[in-house]
PDB file of C-alpha atoms in Angstrom:
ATOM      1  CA  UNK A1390     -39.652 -19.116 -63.998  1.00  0.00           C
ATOM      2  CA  UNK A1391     -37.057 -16.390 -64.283  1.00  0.00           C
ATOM      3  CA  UNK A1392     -37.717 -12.985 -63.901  1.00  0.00           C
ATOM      4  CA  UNK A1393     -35.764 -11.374 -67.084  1.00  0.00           C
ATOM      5  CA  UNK A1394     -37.349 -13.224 -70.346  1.00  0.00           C
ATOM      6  CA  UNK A1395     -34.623 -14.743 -72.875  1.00  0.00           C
ATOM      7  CA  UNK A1396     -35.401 -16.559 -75.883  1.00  0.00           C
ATOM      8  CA  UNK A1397     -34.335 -20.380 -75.289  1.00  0.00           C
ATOM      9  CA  UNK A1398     -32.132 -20.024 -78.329  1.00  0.00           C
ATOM     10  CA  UNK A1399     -30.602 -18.521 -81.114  1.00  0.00           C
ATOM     11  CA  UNK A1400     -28.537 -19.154 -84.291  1.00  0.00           C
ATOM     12  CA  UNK A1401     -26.490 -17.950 -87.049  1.00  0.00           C
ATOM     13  CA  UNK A1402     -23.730 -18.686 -89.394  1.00  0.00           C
ATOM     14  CA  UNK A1403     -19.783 -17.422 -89.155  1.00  0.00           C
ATOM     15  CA  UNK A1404     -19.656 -13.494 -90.088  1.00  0.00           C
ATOM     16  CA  UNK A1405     -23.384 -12.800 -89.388  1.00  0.00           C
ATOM     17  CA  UNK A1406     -24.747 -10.657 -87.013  1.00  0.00           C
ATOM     18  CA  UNK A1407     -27.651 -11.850 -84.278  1.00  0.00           C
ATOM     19  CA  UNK A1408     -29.391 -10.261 -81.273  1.00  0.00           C
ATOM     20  CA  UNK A1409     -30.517 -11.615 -78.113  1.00  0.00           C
ATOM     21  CA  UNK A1410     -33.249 -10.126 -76.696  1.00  0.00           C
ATOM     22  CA  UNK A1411     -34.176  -9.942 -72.716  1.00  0.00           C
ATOM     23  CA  UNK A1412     -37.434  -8.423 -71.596  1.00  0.00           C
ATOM     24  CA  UNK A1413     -38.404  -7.690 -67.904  1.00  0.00           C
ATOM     25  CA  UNK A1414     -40.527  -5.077 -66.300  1.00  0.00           C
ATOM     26  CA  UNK A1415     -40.485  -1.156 -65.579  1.00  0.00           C
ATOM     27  CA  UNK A1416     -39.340  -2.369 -61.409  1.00  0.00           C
ATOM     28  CA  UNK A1417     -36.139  -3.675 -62.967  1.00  0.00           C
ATOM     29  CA  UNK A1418     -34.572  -3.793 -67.266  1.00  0.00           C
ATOM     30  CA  UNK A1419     -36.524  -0.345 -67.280  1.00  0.00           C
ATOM     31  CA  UNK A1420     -35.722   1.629 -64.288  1.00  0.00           C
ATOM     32  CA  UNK A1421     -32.422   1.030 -63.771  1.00  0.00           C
ATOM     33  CA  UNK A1422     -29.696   1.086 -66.246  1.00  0.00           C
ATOM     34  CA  UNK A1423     -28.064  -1.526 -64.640  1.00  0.00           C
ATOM     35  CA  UNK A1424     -28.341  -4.917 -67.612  1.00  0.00           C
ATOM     36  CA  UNK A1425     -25.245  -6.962 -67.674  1.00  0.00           C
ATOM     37  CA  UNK A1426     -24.745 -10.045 -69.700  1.00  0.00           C
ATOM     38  CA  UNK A1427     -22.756 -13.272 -68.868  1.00  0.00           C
ATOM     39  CA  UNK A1428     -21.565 -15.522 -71.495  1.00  0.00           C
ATOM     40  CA  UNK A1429     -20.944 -19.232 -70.326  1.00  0.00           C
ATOM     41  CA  UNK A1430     -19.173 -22.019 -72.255  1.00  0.00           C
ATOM     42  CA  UNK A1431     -20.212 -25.776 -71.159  1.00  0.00           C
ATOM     43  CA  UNK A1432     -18.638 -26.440 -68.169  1.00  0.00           C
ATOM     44  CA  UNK A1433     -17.061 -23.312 -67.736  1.00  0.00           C
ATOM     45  CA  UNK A1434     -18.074 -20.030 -65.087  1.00  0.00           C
ATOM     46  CA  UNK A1435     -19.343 -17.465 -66.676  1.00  0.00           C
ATOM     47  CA  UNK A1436     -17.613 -14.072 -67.555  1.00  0.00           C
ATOM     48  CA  UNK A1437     -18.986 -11.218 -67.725  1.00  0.00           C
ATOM     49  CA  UNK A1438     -18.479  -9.218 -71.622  1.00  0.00           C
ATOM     50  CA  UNK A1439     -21.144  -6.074 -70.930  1.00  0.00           C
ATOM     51  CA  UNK A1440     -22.141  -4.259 -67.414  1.00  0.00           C
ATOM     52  CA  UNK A1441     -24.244  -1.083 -67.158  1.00  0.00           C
ATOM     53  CA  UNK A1442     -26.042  -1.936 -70.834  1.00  0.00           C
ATOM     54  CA  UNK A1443     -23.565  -0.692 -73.187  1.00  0.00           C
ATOM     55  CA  UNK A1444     -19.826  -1.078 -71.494  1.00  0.00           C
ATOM     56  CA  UNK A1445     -17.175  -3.854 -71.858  1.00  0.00           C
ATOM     57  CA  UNK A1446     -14.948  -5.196 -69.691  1.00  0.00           C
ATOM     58  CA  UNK A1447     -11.293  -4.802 -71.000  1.00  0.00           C
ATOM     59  CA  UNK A1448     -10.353  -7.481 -73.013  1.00  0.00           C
ATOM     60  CA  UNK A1449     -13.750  -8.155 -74.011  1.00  0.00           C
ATOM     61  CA  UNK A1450     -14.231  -8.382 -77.905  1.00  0.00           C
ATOM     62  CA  UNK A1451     -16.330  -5.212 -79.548  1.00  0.00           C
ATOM     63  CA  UNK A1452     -18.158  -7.918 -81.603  1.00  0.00           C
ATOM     64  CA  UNK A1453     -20.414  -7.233 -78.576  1.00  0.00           C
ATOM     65  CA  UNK A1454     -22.160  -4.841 -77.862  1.00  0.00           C
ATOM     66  CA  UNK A1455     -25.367  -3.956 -76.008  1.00  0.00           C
ATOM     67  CA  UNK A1456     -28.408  -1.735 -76.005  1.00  0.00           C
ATOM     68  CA  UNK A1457     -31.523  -1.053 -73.896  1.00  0.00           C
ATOM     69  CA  UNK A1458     -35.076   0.098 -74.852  1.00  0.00           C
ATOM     70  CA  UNK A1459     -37.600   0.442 -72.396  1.00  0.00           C
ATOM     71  CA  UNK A1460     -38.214  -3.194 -70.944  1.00  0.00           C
ATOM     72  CA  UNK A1461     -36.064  -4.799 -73.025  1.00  0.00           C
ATOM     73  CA  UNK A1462     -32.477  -4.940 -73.382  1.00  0.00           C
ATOM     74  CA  UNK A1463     -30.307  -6.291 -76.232  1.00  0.00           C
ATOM     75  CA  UNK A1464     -26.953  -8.292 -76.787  1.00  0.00           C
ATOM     76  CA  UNK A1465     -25.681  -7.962 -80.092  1.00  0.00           C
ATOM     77  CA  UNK A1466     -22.678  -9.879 -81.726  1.00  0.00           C
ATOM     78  CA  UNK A1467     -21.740  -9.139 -84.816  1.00  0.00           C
ATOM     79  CA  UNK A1468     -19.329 -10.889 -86.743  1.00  0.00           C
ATOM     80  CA  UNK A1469     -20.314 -14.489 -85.521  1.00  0.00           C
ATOM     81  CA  UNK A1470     -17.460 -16.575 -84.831  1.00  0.00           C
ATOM     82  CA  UNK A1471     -17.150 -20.472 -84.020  1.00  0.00           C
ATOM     83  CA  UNK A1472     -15.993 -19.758 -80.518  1.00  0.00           C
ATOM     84  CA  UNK A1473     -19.050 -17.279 -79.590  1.00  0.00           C
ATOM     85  CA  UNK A1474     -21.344 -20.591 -79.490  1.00  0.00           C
ATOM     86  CA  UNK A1475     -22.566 -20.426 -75.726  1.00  0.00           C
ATOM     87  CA  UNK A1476     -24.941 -19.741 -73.267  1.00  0.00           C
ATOM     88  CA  UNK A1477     -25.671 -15.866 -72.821  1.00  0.00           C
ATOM     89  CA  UNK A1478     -27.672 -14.330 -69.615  1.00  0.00           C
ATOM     90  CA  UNK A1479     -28.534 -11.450 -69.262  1.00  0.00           C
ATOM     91  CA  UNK A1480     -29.028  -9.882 -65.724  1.00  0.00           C
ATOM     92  CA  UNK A1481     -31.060  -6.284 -64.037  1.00  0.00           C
ATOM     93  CA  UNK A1482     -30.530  -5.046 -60.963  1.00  0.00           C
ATOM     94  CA  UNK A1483     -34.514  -4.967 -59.822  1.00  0.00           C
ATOM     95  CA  UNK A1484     -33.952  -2.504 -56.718  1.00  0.00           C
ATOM     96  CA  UNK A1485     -33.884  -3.043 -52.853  1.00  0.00           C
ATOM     97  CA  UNK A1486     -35.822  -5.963 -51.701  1.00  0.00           C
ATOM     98  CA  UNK A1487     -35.477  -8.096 -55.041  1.00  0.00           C
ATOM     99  CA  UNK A1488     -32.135  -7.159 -55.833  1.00  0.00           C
ATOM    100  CA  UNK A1489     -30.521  -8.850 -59.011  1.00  0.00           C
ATOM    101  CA  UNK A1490     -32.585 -10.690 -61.466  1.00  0.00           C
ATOM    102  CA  UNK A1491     -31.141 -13.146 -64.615  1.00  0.00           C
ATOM    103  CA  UNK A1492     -33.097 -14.380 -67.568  1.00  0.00           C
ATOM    104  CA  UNK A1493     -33.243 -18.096 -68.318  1.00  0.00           C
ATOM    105  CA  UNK A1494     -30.812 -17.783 -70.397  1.00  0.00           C
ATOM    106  CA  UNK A1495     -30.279 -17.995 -74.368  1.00  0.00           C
ATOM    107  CA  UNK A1496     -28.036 -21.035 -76.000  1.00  0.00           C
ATOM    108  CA  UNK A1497     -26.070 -19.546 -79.124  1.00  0.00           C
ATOM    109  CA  UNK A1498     -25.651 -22.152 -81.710  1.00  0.00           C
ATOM    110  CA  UNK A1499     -22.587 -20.977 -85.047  1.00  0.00           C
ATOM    111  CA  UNK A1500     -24.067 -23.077 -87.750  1.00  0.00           C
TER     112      UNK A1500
ATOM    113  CA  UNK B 197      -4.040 -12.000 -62.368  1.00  0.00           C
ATOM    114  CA  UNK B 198      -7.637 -12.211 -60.133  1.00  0.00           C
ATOM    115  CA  UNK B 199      -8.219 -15.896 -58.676  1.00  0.00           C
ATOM    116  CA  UNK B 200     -11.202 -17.026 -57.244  1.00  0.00           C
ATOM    117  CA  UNK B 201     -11.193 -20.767 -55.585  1.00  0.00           C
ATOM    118  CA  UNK B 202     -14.420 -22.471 -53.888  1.00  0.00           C
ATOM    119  CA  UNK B 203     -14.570 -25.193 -51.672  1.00  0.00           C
ATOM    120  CA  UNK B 204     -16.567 -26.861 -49.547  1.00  0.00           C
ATOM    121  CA  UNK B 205     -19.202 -28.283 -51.248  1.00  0.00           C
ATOM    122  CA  UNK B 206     -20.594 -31.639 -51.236  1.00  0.00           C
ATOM    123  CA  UNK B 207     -23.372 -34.037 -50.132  1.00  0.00           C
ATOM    124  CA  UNK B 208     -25.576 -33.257 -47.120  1.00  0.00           C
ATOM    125  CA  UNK B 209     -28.926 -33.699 -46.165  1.00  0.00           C
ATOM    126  CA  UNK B 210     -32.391 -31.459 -46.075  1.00  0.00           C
ATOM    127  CA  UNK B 211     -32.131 -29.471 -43.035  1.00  0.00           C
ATOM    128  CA  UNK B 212     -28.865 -29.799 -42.542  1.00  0.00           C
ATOM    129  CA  UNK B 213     -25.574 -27.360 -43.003  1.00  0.00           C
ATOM    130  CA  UNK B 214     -22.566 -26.575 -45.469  1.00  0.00           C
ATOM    131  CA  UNK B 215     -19.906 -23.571 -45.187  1.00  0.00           C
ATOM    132  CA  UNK B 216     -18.566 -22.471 -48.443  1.00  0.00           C
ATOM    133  CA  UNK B 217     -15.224 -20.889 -48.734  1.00  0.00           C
ATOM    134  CA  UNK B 218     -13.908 -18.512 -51.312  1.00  0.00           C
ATOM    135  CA  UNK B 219      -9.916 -18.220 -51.216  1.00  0.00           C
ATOM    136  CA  UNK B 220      -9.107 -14.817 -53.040  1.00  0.00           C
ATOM    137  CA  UNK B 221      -5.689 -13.781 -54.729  1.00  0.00           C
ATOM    138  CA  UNK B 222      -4.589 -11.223 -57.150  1.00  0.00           C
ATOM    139  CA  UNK B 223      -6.378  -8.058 -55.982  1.00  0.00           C
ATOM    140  CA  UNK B 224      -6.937  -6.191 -52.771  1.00  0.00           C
ATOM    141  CA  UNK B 225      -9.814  -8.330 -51.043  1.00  0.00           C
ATOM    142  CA  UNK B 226     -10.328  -5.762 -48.673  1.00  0.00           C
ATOM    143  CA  UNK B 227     -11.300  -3.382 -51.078  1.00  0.00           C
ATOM    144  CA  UNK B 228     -13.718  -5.889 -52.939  1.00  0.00           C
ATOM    145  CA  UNK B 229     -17.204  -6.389 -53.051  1.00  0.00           C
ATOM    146  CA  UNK B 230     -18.486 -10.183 -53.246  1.00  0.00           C
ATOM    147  CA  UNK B 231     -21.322 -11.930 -54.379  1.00  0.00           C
ATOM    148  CA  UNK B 232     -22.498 -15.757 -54.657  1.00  0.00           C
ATOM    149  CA  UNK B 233     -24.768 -16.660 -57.543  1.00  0.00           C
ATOM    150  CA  UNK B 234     -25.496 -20.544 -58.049  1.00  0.00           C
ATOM    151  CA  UNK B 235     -26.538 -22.530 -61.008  1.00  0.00           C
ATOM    152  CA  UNK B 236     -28.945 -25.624 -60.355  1.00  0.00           C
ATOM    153  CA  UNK B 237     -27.834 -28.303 -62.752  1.00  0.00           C
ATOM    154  CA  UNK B 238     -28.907 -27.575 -65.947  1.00  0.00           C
ATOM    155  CA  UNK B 239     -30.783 -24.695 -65.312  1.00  0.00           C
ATOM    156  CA  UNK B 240     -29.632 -20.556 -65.498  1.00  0.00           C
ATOM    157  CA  UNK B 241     -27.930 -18.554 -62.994  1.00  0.00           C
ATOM    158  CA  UNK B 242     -29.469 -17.077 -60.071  1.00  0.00           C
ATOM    159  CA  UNK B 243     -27.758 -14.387 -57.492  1.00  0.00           C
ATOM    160  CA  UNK B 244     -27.946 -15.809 -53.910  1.00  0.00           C
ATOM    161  CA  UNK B 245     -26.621 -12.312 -51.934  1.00  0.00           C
ATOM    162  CA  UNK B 246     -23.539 -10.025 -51.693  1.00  0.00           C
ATOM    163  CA  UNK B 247     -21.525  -8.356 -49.043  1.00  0.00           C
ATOM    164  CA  UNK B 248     -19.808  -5.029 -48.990  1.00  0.00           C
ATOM    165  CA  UNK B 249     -16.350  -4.187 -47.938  1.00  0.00           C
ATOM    166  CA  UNK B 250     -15.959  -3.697 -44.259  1.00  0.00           C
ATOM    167  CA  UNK B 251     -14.847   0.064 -45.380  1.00  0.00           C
ATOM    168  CA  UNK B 252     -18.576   0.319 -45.736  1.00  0.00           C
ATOM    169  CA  UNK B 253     -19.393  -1.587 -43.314  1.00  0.00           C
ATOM    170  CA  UNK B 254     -19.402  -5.332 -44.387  1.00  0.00           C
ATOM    171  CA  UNK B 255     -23.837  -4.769 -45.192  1.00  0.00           C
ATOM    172  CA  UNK B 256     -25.115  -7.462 -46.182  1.00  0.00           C
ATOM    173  CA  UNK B 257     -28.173  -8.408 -48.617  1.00  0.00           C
ATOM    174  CA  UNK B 258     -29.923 -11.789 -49.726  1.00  0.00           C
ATOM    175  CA  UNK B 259     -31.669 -13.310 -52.143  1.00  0.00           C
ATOM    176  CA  UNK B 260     -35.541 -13.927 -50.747  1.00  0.00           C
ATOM    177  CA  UNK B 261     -35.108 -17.565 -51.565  1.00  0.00           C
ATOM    178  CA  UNK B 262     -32.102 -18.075 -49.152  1.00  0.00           C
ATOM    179  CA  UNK B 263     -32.733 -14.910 -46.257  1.00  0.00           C
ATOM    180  CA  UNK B 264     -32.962 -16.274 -42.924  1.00  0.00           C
ATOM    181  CA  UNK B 265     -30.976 -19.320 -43.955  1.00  0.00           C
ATOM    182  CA  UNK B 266     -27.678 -18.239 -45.707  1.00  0.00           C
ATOM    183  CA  UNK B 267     -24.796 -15.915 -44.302  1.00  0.00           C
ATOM    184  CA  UNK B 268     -22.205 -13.878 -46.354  1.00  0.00           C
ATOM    185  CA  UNK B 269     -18.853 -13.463 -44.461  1.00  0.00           C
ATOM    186  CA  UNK B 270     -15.577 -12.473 -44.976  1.00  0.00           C
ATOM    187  CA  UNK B 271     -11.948 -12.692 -43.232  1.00  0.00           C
ATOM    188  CA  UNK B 272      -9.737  -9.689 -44.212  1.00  0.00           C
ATOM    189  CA  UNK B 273      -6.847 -11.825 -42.618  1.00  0.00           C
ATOM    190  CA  UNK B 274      -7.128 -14.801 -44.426  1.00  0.00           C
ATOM    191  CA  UNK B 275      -8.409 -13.308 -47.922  1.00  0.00           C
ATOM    192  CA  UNK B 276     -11.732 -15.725 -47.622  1.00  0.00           C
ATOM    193  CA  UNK B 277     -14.986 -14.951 -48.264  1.00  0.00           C
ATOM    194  CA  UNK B 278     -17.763 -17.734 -46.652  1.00  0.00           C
ATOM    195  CA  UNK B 279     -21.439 -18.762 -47.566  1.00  0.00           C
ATOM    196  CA  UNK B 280     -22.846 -20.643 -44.464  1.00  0.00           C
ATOM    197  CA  UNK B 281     -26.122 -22.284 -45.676  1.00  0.00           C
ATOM    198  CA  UNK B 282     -28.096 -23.869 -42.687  1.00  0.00           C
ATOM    199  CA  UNK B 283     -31.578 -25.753 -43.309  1.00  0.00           C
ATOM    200  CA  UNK B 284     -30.939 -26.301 -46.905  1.00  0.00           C
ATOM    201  CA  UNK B 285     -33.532 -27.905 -49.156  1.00  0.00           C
ATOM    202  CA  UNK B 286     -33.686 -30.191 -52.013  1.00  0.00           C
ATOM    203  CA  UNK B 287     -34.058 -26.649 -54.203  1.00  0.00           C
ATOM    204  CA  UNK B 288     -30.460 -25.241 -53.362  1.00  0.00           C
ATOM    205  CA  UNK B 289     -28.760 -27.915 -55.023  1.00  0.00           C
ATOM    206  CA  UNK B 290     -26.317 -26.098 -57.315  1.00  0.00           C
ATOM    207  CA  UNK B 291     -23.092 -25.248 -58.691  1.00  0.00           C
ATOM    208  CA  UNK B 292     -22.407 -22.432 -55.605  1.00  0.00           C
ATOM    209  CA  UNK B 293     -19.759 -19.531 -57.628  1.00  0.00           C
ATOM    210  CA  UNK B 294     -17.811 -17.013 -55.636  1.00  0.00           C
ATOM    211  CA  UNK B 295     -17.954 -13.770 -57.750  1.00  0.00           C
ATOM    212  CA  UNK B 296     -16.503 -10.457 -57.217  1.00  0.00           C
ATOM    213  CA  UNK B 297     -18.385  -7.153 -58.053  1.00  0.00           C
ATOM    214  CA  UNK B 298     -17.824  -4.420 -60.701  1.00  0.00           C
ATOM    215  CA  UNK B 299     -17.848  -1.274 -58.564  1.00  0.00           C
ATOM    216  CA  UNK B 300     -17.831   2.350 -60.832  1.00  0.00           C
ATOM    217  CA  UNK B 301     -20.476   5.075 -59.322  1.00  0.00           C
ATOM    218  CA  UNK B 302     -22.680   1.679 -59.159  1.00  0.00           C
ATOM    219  CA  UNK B 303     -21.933  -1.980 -58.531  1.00  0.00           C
ATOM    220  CA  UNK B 304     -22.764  -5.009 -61.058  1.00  0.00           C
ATOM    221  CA  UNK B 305     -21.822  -8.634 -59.824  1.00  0.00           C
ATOM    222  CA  UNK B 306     -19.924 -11.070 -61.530  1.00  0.00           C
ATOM    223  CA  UNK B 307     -17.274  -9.520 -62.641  1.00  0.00           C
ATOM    224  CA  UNK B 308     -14.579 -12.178 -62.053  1.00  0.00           C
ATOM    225  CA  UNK B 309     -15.844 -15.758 -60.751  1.00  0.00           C
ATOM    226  CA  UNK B 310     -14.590 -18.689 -59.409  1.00  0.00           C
ATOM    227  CA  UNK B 311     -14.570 -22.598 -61.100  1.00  0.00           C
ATOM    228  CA  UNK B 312     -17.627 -23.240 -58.699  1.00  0.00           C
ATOM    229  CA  UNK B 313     -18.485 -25.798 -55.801  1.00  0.00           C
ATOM    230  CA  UNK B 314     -21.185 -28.268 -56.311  1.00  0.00           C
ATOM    231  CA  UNK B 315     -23.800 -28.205 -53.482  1.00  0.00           C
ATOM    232  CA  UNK B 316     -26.373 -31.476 -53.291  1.00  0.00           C
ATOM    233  CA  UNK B 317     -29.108 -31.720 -50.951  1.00  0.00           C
ATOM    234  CA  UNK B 318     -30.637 -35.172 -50.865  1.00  0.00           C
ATOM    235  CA  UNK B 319     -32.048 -37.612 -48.475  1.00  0.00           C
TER     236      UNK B 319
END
């Protein structure tokens, strides 16, 4: 069982907007504001589109975007697009001893 | 352009060993911070431990799941970064990815990864 909770899945159609959600605990998502989130195609490593909650990487589309509240952080992407469709993780640093913690992971399906 | 190229995984048995090896190009290695994180097939991502530049003083941290059994290392000279994993178990089979860190006034791993080594423990 992973430590950050991720819903197993997600969908929505081309142009919408949809949020994946990742809960944890007040030892990591909420005491640190340290959430990062990996997107990974099939097959592929992931890459990293949001470190430190809100910030993106250069290069990284501003479709996404990312939020924290309390416990539980947030990946937005607005816009939906064909080529989003992939696995998202989010990730918390948890501090020393337990270090960095991922969620299970959320599969993004572009109807 | 930041490359990241694994190798040395493969087929070995419980308790036995495998060395990893991360070749690095397109940066200043010596500068960099590096972590492993491995994917069991099918399943998420999980971070396995980290190392620090030798500028602070190469430190070292773990996962619980592997400390006592892995080892982060790196050579400056040859731009490699190593994972030694001694008495491995059936539960570290995985996709092993070389990773390097996102340092500002904190550091966040996985900021540029590797294509990945497959690791399989089995009798």
């Amino acid at each position: 069982q992973s430590a950050l909770t991720q819903p197993a899945s997600v969908s929505g159609s081309p142009g919408q907007s949809i949020t994946i959600s990742c809960t944890g605990t007040s030892s990591d998502v909420g005491n640190y504001n340290l959430v990062s989130w990996y997107q990974q195609h099939p097959g592929k490593a992931p890459k990293l589109i949001i470190y430190e909650v809100t910030k993106r990487p250069s290069g990284v589309s501003d479709r996404f975007s990312g939020s924290k509240s309390g416990n539980t952080a947030s990946l937005t992407i607005s816009g939906l697009q064909a080529e989003d469709e992939a696995d998202f993780y989010c990730c918390s640093y948890a501090g020393s001893g337990t270090y960095w913690v991922f969620g299970g992971g959320t599969k993004l399906t572009v109807l | 352009e930041v490359q990241l190229v694994e190798s040395g995984g493969g087929l070995v048995k419980p308790g036995g060993s495998l060395r990893l090896s991360c070749a690095a190009s397109g940066f200043t290695f010596t500068n960099a911070w590096m972590s492993w994180v491995r994917q069991a097939p099918g399943k998420g991502l999980e971070w396995v431990g980290h190392i620090k530049s030798k500028t602070y003083g190469g430190t070292t941290i773990y996962a619980a799941p592997v400390k006592g059994r892995f080892t982060i290392s790196r050579d400056e000279s040859k731009n490699t970064l190593y994972l030694q994993m001694d008495s491995l178990k059936t539960e570290d089979t995985a996709v092993y990815y070389c990773t390097t860190d996102r340092r500002t006034t904190v550091t966040t791993p996985g900021d540029n990864w590797g294509q990945g080594t497959l690791v399989t423990v089995s009798s």
